[in-house]
CSV table of C-alpha atoms in Angstrom, one decimal:
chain,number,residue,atom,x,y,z
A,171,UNK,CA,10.6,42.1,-34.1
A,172,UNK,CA,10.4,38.3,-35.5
A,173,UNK,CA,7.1,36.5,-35.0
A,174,UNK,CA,9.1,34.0,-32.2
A,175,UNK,CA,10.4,37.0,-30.3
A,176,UNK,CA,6.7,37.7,-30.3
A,177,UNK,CA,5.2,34.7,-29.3
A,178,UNK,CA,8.2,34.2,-26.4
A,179,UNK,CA,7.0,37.3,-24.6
A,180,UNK,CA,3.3,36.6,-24.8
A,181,UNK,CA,3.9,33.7,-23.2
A,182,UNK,CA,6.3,35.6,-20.7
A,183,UNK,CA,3.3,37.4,-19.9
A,184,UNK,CA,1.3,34.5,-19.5
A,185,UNK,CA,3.3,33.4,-16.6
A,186,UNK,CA,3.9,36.5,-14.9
A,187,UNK,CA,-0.2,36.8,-15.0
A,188,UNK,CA,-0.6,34.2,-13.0
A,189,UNK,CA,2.2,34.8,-10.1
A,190,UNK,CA,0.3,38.1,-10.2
A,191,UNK,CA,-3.0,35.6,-9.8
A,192,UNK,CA,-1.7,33.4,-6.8
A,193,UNK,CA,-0.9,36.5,-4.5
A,194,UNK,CA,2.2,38.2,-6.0
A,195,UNK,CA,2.4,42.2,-6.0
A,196,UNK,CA,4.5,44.1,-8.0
A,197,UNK,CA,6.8,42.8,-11.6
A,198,UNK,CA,9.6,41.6,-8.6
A,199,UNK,CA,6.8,39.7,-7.1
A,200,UNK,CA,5.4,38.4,-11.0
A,201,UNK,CA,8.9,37.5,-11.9
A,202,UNK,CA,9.6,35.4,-9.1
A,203,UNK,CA,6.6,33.5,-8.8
A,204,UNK,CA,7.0,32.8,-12.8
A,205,UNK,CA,10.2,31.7,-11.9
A,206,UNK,CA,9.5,29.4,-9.6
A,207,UNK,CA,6.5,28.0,-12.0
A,208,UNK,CA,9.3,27.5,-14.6
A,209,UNK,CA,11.9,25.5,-12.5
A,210,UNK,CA,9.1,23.4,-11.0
A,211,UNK,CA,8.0,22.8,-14.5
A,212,UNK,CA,11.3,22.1,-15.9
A,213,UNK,CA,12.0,19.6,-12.6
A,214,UNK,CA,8.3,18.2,-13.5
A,215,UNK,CA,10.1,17.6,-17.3
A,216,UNK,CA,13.0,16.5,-16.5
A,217,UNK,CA,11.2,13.6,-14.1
A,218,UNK,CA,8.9,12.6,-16.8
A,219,UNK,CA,11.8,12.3,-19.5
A,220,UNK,CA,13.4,10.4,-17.6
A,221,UNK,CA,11.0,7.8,-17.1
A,222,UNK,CA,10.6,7.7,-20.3
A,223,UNK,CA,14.1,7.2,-21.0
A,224,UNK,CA,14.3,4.0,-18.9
A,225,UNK,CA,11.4,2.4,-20.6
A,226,UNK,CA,12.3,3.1,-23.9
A,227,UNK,CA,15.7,1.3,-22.8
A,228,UNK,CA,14.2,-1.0,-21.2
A,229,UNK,CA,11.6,-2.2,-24.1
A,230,UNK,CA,13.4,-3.4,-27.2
A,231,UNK,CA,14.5,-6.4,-24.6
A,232,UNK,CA,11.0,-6.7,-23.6
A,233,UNK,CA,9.7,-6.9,-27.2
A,234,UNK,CA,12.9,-9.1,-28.5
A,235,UNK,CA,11.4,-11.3,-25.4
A,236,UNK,CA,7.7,-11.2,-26.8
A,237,UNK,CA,7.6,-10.8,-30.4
A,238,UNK,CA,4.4,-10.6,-31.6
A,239,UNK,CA,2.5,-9.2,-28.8
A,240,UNK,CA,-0.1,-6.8,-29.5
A,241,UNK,CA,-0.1,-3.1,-28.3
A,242,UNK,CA,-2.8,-3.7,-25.7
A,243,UNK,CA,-0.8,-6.4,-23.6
A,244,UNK,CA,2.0,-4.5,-24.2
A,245,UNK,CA,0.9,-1.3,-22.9
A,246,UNK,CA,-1.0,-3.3,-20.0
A,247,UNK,CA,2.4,-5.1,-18.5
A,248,UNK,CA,4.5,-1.9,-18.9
A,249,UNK,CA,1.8,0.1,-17.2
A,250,UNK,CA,1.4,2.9,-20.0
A,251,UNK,CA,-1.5,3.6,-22.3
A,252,UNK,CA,-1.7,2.1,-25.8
A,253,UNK,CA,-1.4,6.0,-26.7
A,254,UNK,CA,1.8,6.0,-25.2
A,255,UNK,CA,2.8,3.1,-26.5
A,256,UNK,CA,2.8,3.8,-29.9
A,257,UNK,CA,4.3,6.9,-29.5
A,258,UNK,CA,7.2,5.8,-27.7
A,259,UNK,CA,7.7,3.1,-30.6
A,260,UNK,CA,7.6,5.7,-32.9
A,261,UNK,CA,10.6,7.6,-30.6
A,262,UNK,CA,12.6,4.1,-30.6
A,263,UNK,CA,12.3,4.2,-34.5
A,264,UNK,CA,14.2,7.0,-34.7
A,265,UNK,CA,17.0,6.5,-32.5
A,266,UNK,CA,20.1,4.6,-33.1
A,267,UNK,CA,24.2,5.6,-34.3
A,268,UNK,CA,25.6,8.2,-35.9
A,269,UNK,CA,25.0,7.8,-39.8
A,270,UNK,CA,21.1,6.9,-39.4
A,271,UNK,CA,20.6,4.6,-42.3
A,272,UNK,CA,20.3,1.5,-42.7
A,273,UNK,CA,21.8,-0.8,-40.1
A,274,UNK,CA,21.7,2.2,-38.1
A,275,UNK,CA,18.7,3.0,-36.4
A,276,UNK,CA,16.6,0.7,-34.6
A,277,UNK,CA,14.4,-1.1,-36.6
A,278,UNK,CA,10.7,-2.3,-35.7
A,279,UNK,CA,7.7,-3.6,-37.1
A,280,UNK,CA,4.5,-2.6,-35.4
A,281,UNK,CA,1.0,-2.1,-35.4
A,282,UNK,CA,-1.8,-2.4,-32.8
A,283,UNK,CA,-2.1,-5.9,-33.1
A,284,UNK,CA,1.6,-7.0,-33.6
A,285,UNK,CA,5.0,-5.7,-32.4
A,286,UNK,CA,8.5,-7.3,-33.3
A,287,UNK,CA,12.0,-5.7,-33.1
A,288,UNK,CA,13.9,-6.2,-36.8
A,289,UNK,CA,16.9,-4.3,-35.5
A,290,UNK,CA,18.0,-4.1,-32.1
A,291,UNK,CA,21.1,-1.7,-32.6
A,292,UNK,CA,22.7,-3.5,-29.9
A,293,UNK,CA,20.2,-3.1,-27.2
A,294,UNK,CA,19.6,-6.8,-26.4
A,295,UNK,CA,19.6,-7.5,-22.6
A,296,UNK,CA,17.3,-4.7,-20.3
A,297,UNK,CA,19.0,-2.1,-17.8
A,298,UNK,CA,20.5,-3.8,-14.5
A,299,UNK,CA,19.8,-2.7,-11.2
A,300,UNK,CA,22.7,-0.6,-9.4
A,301,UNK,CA,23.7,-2.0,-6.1
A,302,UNK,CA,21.8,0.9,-3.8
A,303,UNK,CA,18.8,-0.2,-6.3
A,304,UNK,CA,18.7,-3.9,-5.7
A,305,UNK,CA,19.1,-3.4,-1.9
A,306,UNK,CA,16.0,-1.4,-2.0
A,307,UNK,CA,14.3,-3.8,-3.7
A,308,UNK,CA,15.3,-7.1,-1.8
A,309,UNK,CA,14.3,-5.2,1.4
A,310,UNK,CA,10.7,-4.2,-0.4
A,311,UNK,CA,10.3,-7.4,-1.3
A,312,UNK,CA,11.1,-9.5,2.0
A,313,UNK,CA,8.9,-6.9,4.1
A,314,UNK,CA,5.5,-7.5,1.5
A,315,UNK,CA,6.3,-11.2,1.2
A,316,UNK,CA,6.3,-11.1,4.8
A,317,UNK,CA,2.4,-9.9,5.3
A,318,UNK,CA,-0.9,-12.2,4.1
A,319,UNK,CA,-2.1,-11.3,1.3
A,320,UNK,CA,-0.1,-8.7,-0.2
A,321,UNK,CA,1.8,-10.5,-2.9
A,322,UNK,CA,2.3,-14.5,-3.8
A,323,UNK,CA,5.1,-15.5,-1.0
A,324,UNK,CA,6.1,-18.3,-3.8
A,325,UNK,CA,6.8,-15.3,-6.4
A,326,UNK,CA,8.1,-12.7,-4.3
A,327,UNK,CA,10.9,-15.7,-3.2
A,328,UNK,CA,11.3,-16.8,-6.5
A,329,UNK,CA,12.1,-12.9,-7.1
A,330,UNK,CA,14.3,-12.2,-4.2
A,331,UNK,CA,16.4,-15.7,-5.6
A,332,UNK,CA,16.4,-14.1,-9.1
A,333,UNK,CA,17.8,-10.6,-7.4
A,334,UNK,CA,20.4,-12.1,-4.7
A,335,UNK,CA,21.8,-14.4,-7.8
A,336,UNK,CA,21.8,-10.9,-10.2
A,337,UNK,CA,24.1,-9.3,-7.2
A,338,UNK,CA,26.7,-12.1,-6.4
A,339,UNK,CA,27.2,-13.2,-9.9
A,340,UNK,CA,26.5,-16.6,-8.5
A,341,UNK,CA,23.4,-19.2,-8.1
A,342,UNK,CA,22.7,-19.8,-4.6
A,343,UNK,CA,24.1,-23.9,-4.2
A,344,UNK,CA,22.7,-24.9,-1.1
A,345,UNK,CA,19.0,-26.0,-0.6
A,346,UNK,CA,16.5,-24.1,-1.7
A,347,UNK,CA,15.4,-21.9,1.2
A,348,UNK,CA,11.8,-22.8,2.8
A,349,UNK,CA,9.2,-20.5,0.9
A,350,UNK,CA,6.7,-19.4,3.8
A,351,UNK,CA,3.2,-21.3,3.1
A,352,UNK,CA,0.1,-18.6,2.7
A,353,UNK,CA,-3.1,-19.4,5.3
A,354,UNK,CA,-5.7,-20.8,2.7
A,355,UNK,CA,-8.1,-18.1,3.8
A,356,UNK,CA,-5.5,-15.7,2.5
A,357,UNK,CA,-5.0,-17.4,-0.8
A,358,UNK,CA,-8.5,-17.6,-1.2
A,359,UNK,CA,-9.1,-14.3,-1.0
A,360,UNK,CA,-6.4,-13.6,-3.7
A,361,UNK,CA,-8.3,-15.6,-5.8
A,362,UNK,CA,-11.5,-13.8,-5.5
A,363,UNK,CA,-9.7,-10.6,-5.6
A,364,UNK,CA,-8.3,-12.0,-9.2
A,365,UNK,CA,-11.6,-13.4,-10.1
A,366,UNK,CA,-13.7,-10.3,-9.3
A,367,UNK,CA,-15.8,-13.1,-7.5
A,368,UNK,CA,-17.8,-12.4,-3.9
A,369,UNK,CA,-16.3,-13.8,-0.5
A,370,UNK,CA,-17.8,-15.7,2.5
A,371,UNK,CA,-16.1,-14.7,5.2
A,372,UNK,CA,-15.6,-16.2,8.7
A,373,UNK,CA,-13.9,-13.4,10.6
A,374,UNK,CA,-12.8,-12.9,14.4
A,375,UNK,CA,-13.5,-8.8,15.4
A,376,UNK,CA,-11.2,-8.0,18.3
A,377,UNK,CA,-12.7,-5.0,19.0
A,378,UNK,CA,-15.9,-7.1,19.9
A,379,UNK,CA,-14.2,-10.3,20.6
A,380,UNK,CA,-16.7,-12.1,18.0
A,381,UNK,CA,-16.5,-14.3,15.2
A,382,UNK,CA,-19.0,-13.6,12.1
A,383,UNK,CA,-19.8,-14.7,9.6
A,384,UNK,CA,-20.8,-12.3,6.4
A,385,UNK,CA,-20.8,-12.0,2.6
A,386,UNK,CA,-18.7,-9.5,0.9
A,387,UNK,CA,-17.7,-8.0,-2.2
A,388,UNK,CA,-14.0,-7.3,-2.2
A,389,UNK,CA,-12.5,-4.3,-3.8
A,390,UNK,CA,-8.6,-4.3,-2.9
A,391,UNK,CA,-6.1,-5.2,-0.3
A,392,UNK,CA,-4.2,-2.8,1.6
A,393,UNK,CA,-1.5,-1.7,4.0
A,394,UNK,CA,-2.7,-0.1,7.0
A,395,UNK,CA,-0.3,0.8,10.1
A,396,UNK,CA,2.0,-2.2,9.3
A,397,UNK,CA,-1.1,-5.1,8.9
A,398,UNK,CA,-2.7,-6.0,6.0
A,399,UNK,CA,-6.5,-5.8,5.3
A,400,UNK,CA,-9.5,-6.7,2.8
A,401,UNK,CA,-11.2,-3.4,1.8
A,402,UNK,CA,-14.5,-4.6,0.9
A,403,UNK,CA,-17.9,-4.1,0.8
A,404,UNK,CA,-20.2,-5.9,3.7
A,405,UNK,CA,-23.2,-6.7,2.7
A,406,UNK,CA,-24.3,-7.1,6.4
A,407,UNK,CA,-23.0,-3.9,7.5
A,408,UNK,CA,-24.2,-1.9,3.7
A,409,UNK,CA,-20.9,-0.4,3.9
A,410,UNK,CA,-16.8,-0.4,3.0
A,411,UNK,CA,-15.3,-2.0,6.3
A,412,UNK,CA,-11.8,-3.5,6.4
A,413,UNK,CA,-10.8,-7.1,7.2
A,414,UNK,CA,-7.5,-8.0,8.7
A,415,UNK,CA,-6.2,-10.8,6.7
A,416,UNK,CA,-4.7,-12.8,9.4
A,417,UNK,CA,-8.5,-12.8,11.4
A,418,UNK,CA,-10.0,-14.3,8.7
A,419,UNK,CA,-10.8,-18.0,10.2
A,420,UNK,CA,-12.1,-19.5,7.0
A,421,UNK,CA,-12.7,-17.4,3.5
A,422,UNK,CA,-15.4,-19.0,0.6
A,423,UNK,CA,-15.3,-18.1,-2.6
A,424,UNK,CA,-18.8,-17.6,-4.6
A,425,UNK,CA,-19.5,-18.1,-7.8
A,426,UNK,CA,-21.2,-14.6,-8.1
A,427,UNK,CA,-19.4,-11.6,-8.8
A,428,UNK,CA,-18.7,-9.1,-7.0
A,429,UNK,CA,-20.8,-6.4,-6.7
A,430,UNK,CA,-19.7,-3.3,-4.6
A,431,UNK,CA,-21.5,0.3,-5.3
A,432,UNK,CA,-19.5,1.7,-7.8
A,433,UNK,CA,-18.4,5.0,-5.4
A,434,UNK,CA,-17.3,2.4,-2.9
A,435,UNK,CA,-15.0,0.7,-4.8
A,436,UNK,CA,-13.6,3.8,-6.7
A,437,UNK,CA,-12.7,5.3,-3.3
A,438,UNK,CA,-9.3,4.5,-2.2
A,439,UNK,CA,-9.6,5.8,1.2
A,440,UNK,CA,-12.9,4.4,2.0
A,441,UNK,CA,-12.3,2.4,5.6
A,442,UNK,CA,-8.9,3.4,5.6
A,443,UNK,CA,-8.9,5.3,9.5
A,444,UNK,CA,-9.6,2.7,11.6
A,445,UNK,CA,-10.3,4.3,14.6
A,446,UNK,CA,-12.2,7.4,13.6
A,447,UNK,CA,-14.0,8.6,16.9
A,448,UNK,CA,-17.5,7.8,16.9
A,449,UNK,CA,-19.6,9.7,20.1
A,450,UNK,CA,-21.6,6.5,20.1
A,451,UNK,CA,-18.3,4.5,21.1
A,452,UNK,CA,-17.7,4.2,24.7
A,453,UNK,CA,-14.3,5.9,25.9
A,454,UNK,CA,-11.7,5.0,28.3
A,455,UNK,CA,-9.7,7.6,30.1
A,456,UNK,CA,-6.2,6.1,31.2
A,457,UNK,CA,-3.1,6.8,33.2
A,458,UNK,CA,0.0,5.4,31.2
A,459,UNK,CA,3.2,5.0,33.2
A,460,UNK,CA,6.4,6.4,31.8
A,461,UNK,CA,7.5,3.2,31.5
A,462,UNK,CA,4.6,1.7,29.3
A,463,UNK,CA,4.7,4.6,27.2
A,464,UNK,CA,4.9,1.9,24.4
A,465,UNK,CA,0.8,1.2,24.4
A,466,UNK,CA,1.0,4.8,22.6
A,467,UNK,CA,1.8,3.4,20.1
A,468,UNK,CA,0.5,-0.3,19.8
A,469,UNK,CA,-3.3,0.8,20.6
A,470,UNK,CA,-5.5,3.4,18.8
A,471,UNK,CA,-5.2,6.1,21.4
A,472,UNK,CA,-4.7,9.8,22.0
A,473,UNK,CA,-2.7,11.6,24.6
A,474,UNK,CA,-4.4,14.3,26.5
A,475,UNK,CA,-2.2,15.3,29.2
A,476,UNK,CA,1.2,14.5,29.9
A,477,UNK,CA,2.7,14.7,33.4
A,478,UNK,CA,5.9,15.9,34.9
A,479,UNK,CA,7.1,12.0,36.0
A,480,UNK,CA,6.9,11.0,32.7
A,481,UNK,CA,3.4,9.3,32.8
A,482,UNK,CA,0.4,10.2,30.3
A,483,UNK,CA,-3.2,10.7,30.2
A,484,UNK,CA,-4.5,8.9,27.6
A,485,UNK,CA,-8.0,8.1,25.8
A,486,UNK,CA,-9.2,4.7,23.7
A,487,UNK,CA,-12.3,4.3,21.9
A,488,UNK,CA,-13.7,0.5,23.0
A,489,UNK,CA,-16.5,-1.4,21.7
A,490,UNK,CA,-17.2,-3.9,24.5
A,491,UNK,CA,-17.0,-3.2,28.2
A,492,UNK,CA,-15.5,-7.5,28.3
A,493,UNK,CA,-13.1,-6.5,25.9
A,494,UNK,CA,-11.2,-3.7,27.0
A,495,UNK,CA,-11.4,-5.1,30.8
A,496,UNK,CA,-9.4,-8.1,29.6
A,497,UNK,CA,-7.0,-6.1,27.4
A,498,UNK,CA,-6.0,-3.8,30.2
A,499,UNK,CA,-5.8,-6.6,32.8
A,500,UNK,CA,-3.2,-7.6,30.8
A,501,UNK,CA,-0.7,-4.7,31.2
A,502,UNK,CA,-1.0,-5.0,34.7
A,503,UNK,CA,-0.1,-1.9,36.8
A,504,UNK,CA,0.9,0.0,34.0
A,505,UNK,CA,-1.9,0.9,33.1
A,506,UNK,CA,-4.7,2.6,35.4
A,507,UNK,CA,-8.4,3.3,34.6
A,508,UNK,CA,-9.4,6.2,35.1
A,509,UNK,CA,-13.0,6.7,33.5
A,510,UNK,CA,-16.0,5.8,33.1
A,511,UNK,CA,-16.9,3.8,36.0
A,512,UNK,CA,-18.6,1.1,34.9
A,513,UNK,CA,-15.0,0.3,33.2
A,514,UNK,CA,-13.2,0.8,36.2
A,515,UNK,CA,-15.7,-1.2,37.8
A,516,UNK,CA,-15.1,-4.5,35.4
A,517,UNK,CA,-11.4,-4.0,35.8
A,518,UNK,CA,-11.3,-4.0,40.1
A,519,UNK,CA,-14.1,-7.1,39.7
A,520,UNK,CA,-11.5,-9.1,37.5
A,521,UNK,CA,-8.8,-8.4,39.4
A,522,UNK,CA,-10.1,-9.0,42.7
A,523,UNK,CA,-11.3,-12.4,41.3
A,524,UNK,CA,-7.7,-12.9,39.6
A,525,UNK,CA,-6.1,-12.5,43.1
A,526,UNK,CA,-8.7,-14.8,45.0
A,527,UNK,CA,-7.7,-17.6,42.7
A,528,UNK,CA,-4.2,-17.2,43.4
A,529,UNK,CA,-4.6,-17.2,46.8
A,530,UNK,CA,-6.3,-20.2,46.6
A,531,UNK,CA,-3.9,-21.8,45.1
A,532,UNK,CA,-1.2,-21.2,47.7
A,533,UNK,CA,0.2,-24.2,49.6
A,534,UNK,CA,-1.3,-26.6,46.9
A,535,UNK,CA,1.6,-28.8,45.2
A,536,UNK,CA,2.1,-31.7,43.8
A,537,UNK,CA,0.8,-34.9,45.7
């Protein structure tokens, strides 16, 4: 039996020990879970090979762009590590056309400090985008350009110009379209982001119908349910609380850095549920008519009973009895309160008071 034969049934036995490990009875059992541990591995492969194949295709353009570079800025714009790096350059070294001599292979001359391409082999000009890719990436592009503070509007346009022309085979000849202007609260807060600098905030709470004001350390922006937020550290608070960009009234950049606990800002999910139910929080019950069914899904709440005419009970978290009494005013009789009473109590008051002013108003026109 040769020495590979060997080894290639040890490590048979490898894998069929641990299908036996995650449940697996019997050698049927062992063989199919190591089965299945080989094609997802061989899917996990293929993925990564791939990747790799489109950056290394994708590089001796970049590095033909930016000779001279060193392997750290390198590695930081193509989002790999300087480990990775240099051993993809040392994959590109070896490929080129049949013959492999000179004039042949791809040529380079690197090192940690400097990179430059000596031989391209032909690849001069980076992969293009299929059509089904481009799409994608126009419509990626116009939805984050279209929310505060997630990218720089005057990039992302500049971008979607650079793609649409790519497509058509054809600059745009008109005027140049009107790039949206960012709120300078929003840009300011980009900055500090960029900066690692604190932020004084100005910022309107809806859930309390408040502004505040309040010193924070941001960590990140994110997407949340379609509206992007600050994740950041409140100073006032001591916690990670989130900060609707387009609530921010005013934004202040410090000269201090910022400083948010280290487990704070290494948690990505930190804030992220906005309406976690608190027992301290007051809660509304409510009776949602069929056709109004689209609160559900406008306002944090949770559906407790649904009825046979189409109409739901419903349940809200609220942080101020003035708050919620206005908000449901306004969906009128689609909406009923049903609990607790001091909330149904606000809402009658209002509305009674609502309906005393109209009536006052009747039979007065203009003189």
């Amino acid at each position: 039996m040769s020495e590979a034969a060997s080894r290639k049934r040890r490590g048979d036995n490898v894998i069929d020990a641990t299908g036996a490990r995650r449940g697996g009875t019997g050698d049927g059992a062992r063989a199919s879970e190591g089965a299945k541990d080989r094609r997802g591995s061989a899917a996990a492969s293929t993925s990564r090979l791939s990747t790799r194949l489109a950056r290394l295709l994708n590089m001796i353009p970049y590095f033909q762009a930016n000779p001279g570079i060193s392997a750290a800025e390198a590695a930081a714009e193509l989002g790999v590590s300087s480990k990775q790096l240099m051993a993809d350059l040392n994959q590109l070294w070896m490929c080129g056309l049949p013959g492999y001599g000179p004039g042949d292979l791809i040529d380079l001359s690197f090192s940690e400090e400097s990179i430059e391409v000596t031989f391209s082999a032909g690849i001069d000009r980076p992969l293009r985008l299929t059509s089904l890719e481009a799409t994608a990436l126009l419509v990626a592009l116009r939805s984050i350009a279209d929310l505060p503070g997630m990218v720089d509007p005057s990039a992302a346009h500049a971008a979607i110009a650079k793609i649409e022309s790519a497509i058509t085979g054809r600059e745009f000849a008109g005027p140049p379209l009107p790039v949206p202007v960012e709120a300078p609260a929003v840009a300011t807060v980009r900055s500090a982001l960029e900066r690692d600098h604190a932020l004084c905030l100005v910022y309107y709470s809806a859930s309390r119908d408040v502004v505040s004001e309040r010193i924070v350390d941001p960590i990140r922006i994110v997407l949340v349910d379609n509206n992007s937020y600050l994740q950041a550290w409140c100073r006032q608070a001591e916690g990670v609380r989130l900060f609707r960009l387009d609530r921010i009234e005013e934004a202040t950049e410090l000269a201090e850095p910022a400083r948010p606990p280290a487990e704070a800002a290494a948690d990505e999910t930190a804030a992220l549920d906005l309406f976690v139910d608190d027992p301290a929080v007051p809660l509304a019950r409510l009776l949602i008519r069929p056709d109004y069914a689209w609160v559900l899904e406008q306002y944090p709440m949770h559906r407790v009973t649904a009825h046979p005419d189409g109409s739901v009970e419903a349940t809200m978290r609220f942080a101020t009895l003035d708050w919620m009494a206005r908000l449901l005013l306004g969906f009128g009789a689609g909406v009923t309160v049903l609990g607790p009473a001091e909330l149904v109590t606000a809402v009658r008051e209002r509305s009674s008071s609502a309906l005393a002013a109209y009536a006052g108003l009747e039979g007065v026109g203009p003189a």
